[in-house]
Coordinates of C-alpha atoms in Angstrom, one line a residue:
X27 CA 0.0 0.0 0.0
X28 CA 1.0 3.4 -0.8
X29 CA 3.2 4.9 2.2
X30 CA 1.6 8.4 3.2
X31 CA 2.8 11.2 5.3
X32 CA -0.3 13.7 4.7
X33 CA -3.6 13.9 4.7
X34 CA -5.7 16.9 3.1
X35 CA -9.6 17.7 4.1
X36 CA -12.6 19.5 2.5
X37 CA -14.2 21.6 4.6
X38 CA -17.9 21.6 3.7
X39 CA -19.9 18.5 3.6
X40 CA -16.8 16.4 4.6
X41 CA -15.5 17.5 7.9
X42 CA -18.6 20.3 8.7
X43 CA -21.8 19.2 8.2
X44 CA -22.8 22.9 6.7
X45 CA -25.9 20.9 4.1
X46 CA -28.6 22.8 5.9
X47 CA -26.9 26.2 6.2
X48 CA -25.6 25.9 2.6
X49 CA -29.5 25.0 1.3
X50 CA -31.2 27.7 3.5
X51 CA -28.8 30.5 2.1
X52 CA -29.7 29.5 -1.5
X53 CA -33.5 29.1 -1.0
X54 CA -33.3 32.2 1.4
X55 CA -31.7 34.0 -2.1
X56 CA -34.3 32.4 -4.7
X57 CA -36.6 33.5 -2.7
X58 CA -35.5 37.0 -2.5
X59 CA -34.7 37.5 -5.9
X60 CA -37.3 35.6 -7.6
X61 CA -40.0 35.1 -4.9
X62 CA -39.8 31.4 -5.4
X63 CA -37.8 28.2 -3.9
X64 CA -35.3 26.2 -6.0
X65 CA -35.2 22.3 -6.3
X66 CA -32.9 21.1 -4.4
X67 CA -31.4 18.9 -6.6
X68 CA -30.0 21.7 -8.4
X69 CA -28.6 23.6 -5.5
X70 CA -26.7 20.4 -4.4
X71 CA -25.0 19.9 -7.9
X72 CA -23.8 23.0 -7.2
X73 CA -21.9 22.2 -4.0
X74 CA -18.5 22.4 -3.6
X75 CA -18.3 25.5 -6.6
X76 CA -17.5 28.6 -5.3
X77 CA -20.5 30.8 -5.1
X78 CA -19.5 33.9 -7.0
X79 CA -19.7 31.2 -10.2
X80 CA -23.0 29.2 -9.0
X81 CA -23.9 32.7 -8.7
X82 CA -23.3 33.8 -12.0
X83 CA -24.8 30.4 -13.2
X84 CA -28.8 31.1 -11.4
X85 CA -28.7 35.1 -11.3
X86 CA -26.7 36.0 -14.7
X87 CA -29.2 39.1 -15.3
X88 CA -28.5 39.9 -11.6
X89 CA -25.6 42.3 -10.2
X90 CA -23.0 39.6 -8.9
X91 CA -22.2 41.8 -5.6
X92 CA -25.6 42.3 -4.5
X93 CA -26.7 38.6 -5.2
X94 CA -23.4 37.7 -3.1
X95 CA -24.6 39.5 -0.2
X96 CA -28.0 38.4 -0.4
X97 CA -26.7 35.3 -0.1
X98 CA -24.0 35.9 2.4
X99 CA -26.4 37.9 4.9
X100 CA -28.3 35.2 5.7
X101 CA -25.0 32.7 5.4
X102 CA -23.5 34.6 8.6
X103 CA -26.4 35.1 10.7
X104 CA -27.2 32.0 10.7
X105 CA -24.1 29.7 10.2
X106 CA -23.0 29.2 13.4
X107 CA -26.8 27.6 14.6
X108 CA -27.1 25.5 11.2
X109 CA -23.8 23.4 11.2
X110 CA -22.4 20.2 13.3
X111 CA -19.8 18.0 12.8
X112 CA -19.8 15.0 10.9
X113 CA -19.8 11.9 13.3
X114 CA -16.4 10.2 14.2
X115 CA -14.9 13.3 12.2
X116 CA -13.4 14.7 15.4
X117 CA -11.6 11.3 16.3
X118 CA -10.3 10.9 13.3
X119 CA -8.8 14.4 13.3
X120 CA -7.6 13.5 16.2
X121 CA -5.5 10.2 15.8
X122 CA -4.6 11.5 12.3
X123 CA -2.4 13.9 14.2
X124 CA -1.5 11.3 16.9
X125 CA -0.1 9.3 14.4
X126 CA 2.2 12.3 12.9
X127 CA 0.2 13.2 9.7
X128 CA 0.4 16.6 8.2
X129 CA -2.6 17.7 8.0
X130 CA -4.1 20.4 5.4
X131 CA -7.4 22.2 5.5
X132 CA -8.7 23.0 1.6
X133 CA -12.1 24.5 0.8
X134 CA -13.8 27.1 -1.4
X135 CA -15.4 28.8 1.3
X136 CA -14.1 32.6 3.0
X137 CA -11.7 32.5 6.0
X138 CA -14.3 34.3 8.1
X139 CA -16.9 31.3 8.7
X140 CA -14.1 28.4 7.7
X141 CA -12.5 30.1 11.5
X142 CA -15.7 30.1 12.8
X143 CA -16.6 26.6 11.8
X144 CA -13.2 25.1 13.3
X145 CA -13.0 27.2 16.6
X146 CA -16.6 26.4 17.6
X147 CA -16.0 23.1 17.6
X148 CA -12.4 23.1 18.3
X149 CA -10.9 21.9 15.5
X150 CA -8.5 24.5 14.5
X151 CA -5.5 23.3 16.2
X152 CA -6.0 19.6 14.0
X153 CA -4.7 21.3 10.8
X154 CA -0.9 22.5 9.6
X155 CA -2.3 24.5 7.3
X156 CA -5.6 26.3 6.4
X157 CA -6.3 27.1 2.1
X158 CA -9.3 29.4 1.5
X159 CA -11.1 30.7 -1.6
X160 CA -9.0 34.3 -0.6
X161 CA -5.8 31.9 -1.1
X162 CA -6.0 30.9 -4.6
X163 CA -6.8 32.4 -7.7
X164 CA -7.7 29.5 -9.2
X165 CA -10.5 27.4 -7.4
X166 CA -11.4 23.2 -7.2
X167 CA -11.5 21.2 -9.4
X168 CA -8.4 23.1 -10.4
X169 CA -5.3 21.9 -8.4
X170 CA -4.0 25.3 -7.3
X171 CA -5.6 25.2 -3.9
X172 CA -4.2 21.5 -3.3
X173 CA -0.7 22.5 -4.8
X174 CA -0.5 25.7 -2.0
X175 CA -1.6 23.1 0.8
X176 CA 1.5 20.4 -0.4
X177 CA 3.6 23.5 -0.7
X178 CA 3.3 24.5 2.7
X179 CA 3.7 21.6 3.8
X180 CA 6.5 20.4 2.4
X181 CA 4.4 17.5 1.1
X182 CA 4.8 15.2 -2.0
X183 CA 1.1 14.6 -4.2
X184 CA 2.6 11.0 -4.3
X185 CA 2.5 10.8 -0.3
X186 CA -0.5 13.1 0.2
X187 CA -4.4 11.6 0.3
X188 CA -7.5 13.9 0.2
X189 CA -10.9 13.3 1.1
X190 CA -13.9 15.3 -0.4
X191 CA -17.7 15.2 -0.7
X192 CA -18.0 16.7 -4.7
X193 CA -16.8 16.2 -8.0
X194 CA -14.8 19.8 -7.4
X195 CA -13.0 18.1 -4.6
X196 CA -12.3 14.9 -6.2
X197 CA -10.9 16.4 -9.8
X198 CA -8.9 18.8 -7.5
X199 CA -7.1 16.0 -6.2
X200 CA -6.4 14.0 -9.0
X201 CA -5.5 16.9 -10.5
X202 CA -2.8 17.6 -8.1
X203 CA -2.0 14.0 -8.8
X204 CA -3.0 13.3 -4.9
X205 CA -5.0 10.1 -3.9
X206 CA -8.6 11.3 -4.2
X207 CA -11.1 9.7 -1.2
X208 CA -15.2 10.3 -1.6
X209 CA -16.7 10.3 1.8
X210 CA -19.5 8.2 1.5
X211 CA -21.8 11.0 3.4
X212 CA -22.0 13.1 0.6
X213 CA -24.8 14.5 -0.4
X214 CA -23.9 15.5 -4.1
X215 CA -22.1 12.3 -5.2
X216 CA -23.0 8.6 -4.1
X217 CA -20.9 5.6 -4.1
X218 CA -22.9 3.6 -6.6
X219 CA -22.5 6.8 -9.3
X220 CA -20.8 6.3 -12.7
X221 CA -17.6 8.9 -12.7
X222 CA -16.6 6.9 -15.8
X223 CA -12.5 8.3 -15.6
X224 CA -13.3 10.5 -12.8
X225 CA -13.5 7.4 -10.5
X226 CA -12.7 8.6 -6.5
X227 CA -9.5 6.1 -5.9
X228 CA -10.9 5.0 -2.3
X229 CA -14.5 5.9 -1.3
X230 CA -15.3 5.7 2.7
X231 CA -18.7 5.3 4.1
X232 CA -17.2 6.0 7.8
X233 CA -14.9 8.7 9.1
X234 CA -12.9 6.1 10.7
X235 CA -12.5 3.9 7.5
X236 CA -9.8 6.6 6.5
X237 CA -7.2 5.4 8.8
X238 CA -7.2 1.5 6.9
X239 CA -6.1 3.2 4.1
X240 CA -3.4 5.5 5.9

């Protein structure tokens, strides 16, 4: 088995269960803009994109800045009620670093409620390094946000694994030319899907699973 020495996270929908918060916002902003709600199907292929292109994608008649905040208004009063963590996420976290793992954070989201997600459940000190959207000029599924992470760290994409809940994650990660892990409770991509060449390398339906492969 492949020997690894670091292990890279997604934030959203792999180690923060932010679903709820996430699907609120958008209806909160379909609502506002267009007096209606969205299928939900269609907001949750959008997860894991960053939301200044979903955005663009349901609003493109609509001034990107004030559909942003419309969005985001809600996002921040309300984040901090509307997320948990995912279960056994915590422990893993936790013997990853026992066991010597460097450790990376990478997600699409802002700084602001990534720091708020990790200090209200105490998570923050589990990760070597933090990559936001504010990091990178180039977002998932390009490798660029993966590439800062191993840079940081002094890490090899042949000794580094990555576990993500969307296609953004998992193409980021291959990408990179890092071992690509689906968690299996993801909302936007199942186990049983066809990725044709896409194909996660590993897919988990535990937290704990994880450390069988490490």
């Amino acid at each position: 088995m492949k020997k690894f020495d670091t292990v890279l996270f997604d934030f959203d929908g792999t180690v923060m269960n932010t679903n709820e918060v996430i699907l609120r916002s958008w209806q909160h902003t379909f609502q506002t803009i267009e007096n209606r709600e969205e299928d939900e199907a269609k907001i949750i292929a959008t997860f894991g994109e960053p939301l200044d292109v979903t955005m663009g994608k349901f609003f493109p008649d609509m001034p990107r800045d004030e559909a942003v905040e419309i969005y985001r208004s809600y996002h921040r009063d309300n984040f901090g009620d509307l997320i948990t963590v995912f279960p056994g996420m915590k422990e893993l976290l936790a013997e990853v670093k026992i066991r010597g793992y460097k450790t990376g954070l990478v997600t699409s989201r802002l700084l602001h409620t990534t720091q708020q997600g990790l200090e209200k459940y105490e998570l923050k000190d589990y990760f070597d390094v933090v990559v936001t959207a504010e990091d990178t000029e180039k977002h998932k599924p390009d490798p660029e946000p993966v590439n800062i992470a191993l840079e940081k760290l002094h890490s090899l994409p042949g000794n580094s694994i990555m576990l993500g809940d969307t296609m953004f994650d998992i193409l980021c990660a291959k990408n990179a030319g890092v071992t690509s892990v689906l968690v299996g409770w993801s909302l936007a991509l199942k186990s049983g899907d066809d990725f044709g060449e896409d194909t996660p390398d590993h897919v988990i339906k535990t937290a704990a699973e994880l450390l069988e492969l490490l």
